[in-house]
Amino acid sequence: MRIAVDAMGGDYAPTEQVRGAIEAAKLDGTEIILVGVEERLKEELSGYDIEGLPITIVNASEVIGMDEHPAFAIRKKRNSSIALSMDLVKSGEADGVVALGNTGATVAAAIMKLGRIPGIERPAIACPMPNKEGFSLLLDAGANADCKPLHLLHFAIMGSIYMEKIQRIKAPSVGLLNIGEEPGKGSELYINAHKLLRESDINFIGNIEGRDIMAGKVDILLCDGFVGNVILKFAEGVGATIFDILKMEVEKSPLAKAGGALLKPSFKTLKKRMDPAEYGGVSLLGVDGVCVIGHGNSKAKAVYNAIRAACQGVEGNVVNAIKNYITHLGDGMGDE
Amino acid sequence: MRIAVDAMGGDYAPTEQVRGAIEAAKLDGTEIILVGVEERLKEELSGYDIEGLPITIVNASEVIGMDEHPAFAIRKKRNSSIALSMDLVKSGEADGVVALGNTGATVAAAIMKLGRIPGIERPAIACPMPNKEGFSLLLDAGANADCKPLHLLHFAIMGSIYMEKIQRIKAPSVGLLNIGEEPGKGSELYINAHKLLRESDINFIGNIEGRDIMAGKVDILLCDGFVGNVILKFAEGVGATIFDILKMEVEKSPLAKAGGALLKPSFKTLKKRMDPAEYGGVSLLGVDGVCVIGHGNSKAKAVYNAIRAACQGVEGNVVNAIKNYITHLGDGMGDE
């Protein structure tokens, strides 16, 4: 398994990228291609004993910053670490790519370099959303702010294949995130998507509501990229707010303070379970290659998890499974 | 102050409705008109000493259930408690209405009976969303699944007036809930709404993201009714999920169990502060009358809070303030 890692993207690049990559090479024997400014990477690697580890470097003279305009930056910086990482997958020198920097630029680079899977108009970001039991897959988590009903159907198909191949869930259940349970509820987009989903052969259980998101009711939480992105970021923020308010309450009484101290380990576990960043990044589904996008603030462990997620994507052969499904979906349906 | 209370709507109607109404009459001297099946209400009232309290009954022979189709039910059941409650406001016999049943039917009845404020195409549901400091006003929380940019501008105006008149916040800040902070981010609706908001004279601070919802960054969280409803229900559910996971963690260790016991009062306060239902219901803004909608599972205290919220709406003269603002907004702008 050969994974190209964009070593220059993210808040702690390349230090944490290199550390996470070394872990993956050491623990799992994953072949790592670090893509970035060669000198900088060599310097970083010199701090570790990496003899015998399958780690190579591909030099990239340019880096795309977190604040740069995605499509514009990708077109302008042809030798950026993210663009060259994608090139390695396209040419077959790598089996998958892991990026932790500018999400928009990563999506733009993947679409431009790897291309879309034929029949899929819009690739989607699939993100693990923690719940009581484990996690559901939320998609689209932000790649497409404006969607058509057919896009939502494609997201549902891609999410189902992902959960089947990677999480080994047979006929994973799909819930359409909506503002009411009845089929006629919601905006025009959701009413029409509901109809398409009912007619499809995925395991569509109908509409679900906001209160079901973390209840673990379904394997796949289906929505457009605008709603998905708001939900994802809300989930990231709500935990922090709840802890802040609880802290304020606890400070008011010595007894509660003592209780808070005793509960510290439980809080820590809870915080970890609730943090989407713990799940090793999000997957870009619908492009012709395996692409995992980690959180910009990833430390070594998150980088390692993202590399592992990419390996799972390659092993599960998700890309080919999507290709096959879409090809057999029906004449012209994917071409609208 | 005379408030019409639809005494038949909600999970615990009319028992809790009557109890909450008696509290409002007793504590605040609010004149209450209970609208519902007369016999049932008399029976309920007979359990209390209400001598001298300003409580009257208006008989309504029909009731709209929680599962009935809103517009259809309103047209069919002309003598429903919700329809007659609205009639009382329209005729001037009541200053405002409180309803706790079928939200869709309440919105439909308000629009049909009270009418829209001229220039406001779409009334919106304004809902308090708790945060660290107090609450922000989220709107639209679910009245309009499909919106145009102008609707969002109107929601922002109505929310600003509400926060100024009721919460006495000068020039309340408005944040547009979006998937990025830059002006060009988001779906077509949000990109165009952003432009309209920038040109308006409300205190628009720009886009905010999901993680800002509970951070108390703005006074008004602006979004379409689809996004708002998903967010609202997610917020209702996420607290419960977090407590469930924490409980599971706490059960694993005796020390943590002891800590959990000591923290019980803090958890209780937290749960209360996080519960949107504690804030006395949501306000329907944009109709020509004061209308507060309480949660279907409201108990007496929530009914009392909803009645108080209606009184505040009347005292704050929110409806007239919106009328005046919209009239002076500019030629034809409200007529698109």
Coordinates of C-alpha atoms in Angstrom, one line a residue, chain A residues 131-132 142 145-146 177-180 186-188 190 209-211 213-215 225-227 229-231 233-239 241-242 244-246 248-250 255-256 258-260 262-263 266-267 269-270 273-274, chain B residues 131-132 142 145-146 177-180 186-188 190 209-211 213-215 225-227 229-231 233-239 241-242 244-246 248-250 255-256 258-260 262-263 266-267 269-270 273-274:
Chain A
N131 CA -23.3 8.8 18.2
K132 CA -24.1 6.6 21.1
G142 CA -19.5 20.6 2.6
A145 CA -23.5 24.2 -1.3
D146 CA -26.1 23.9 -4.0
L177 CA -32.1 14.7 7.0
N178 CA -35.3 16.8 6.8
I179 CA -37.7 19.0 8.8
G180 CA -40.4 16.4 9.2
G186 CA -39.1 19.9 3.4
S187 CA -37.8 22.1 0.7
E188 CA -38.3 21.3 -3.0
Y190 CA -35.7 17.4 -0.3
E209 CA -34.8 15.0 11.8
G210 CA -32.2 17.0 13.6
R211 CA -32.8 15.2 16.9
I213 CA -28.4 13.0 14.0
M214 CA -26.6 11.8 17.1
A215 CA -29.1 9.1 18.1
G225 CA -23.3 20.2 1.5
F226 CA -24.6 23.4 3.0
V227 CA -26.7 21.7 5.7
N229 CA -21.3 21.6 6.8
V230 CA -23.3 23.7 9.2
I231 CA -24.2 20.5 11.2
K233 CA -19.3 22.6 12.6
F234 CA -22.1 22.9 15.0
A235 CA -21.3 19.5 16.4
E236 CA -17.7 20.5 16.8
G237 CA -18.7 23.7 18.7
V238 CA -21.5 22.4 20.8
G239 CA -19.4 20.1 22.9
T241 CA -19.9 25.2 24.8
I242 CA -21.5 22.5 27.0
D244 CA -17.8 25.7 29.3
I245 CA -21.2 26.1 30.8
L246 CA -20.7 23.0 33.0
M248 CA -19.1 27.7 35.2
E249 CA -21.7 25.8 37.1
V250 CA -19.1 23.5 38.8
L255 CA -18.9 19.8 46.3
A256 CA -19.5 20.1 42.6
A258 CA -14.8 17.7 43.9
G259 CA -17.3 15.9 41.7
G260 CA -15.8 17.5 38.6
L262 CA -13.5 12.8 40.0
L263 CA -15.2 12.9 36.6
S266 CA -14.9 10.4 32.0
F267 CA -15.0 13.9 30.5
T269 CA -13.2 10.1 27.1
L270 CA -16.4 11.8 26.2
R273 CA -15.7 10.3 21.5
M274 CA -17.6 13.4 20.5
Chain B
N131 CA -25.4 30.0 24.6
K132 CA -22.7 30.8 27.2
G142 CA -38.9 26.3 10.4
A145 CA -38.3 25.4 3.9
D146 CA -37.6 27.3 0.7
L177 CA -25.2 31.2 9.2
N178 CA -23.0 30.0 6.3
I179 CA -20.3 27.5 5.4
G180 CA -17.5 30.0 5.4
G186 CA -22.2 29.4 0.5
S187 CA -25.1 28.5 -1.7
E188 CA -26.6 30.9 -4.2
Y190 CA -26.7 32.8 0.9
E209 CA -20.3 29.3 10.9
G210 CA -21.9 26.3 12.7
R211 CA -19.3 26.4 15.4
I213 CA -24.1 29.0 16.9
M214 CA -23.7 28.4 20.6
A215 CA -20.7 30.7 21.2
G225 CA -36.3 27.6 7.7
F226 CA -34.8 24.3 6.6
V227 CA -31.4 24.9 8.1
N229 CA -35.2 23.7 11.9
V230 CA -32.5 21.1 11.5
I231 CA -30.2 23.1 13.8
K233 CA -33.8 19.9 16.6
F234 CA -30.2 18.9 16.6
A235 CA -29.6 21.2 19.6
E236 CA -32.5 19.6 21.4
G237 CA -31.1 16.1 20.7
V238 CA -27.4 16.7 21.2
G239 CA -27.6 17.5 24.9
T241 CA -26.9 12.2 23.6
I242 CA -24.0 13.8 25.4
D244 CA -26.2 9.4 27.7
I245 CA -22.6 8.9 26.7
L246 CA -21.3 10.5 29.9
M248 CA -22.2 5.2 30.2
E249 CA -18.7 6.4 31.0
V250 CA -19.5 7.2 34.6
L255 CA -14.9 7.1 41.6
A256 CA -16.6 8.6 38.5
A258 CA -19.3 9.4 43.1
G259 CA -18.3 12.4 41.0
G260 CA -21.4 12.1 39.0
L262 CA -21.8 15.3 43.4
L263 CA -22.3 17.0 40.0
S266 CA -24.8 21.2 38.1
F267 CA -26.0 18.8 35.4
T269 CA -28.9 23.5 35.8
L270 CA -26.9 22.8 32.6
R273 CA -30.0 26.2 30.4
M274 CA -29.5 24.1 27.2

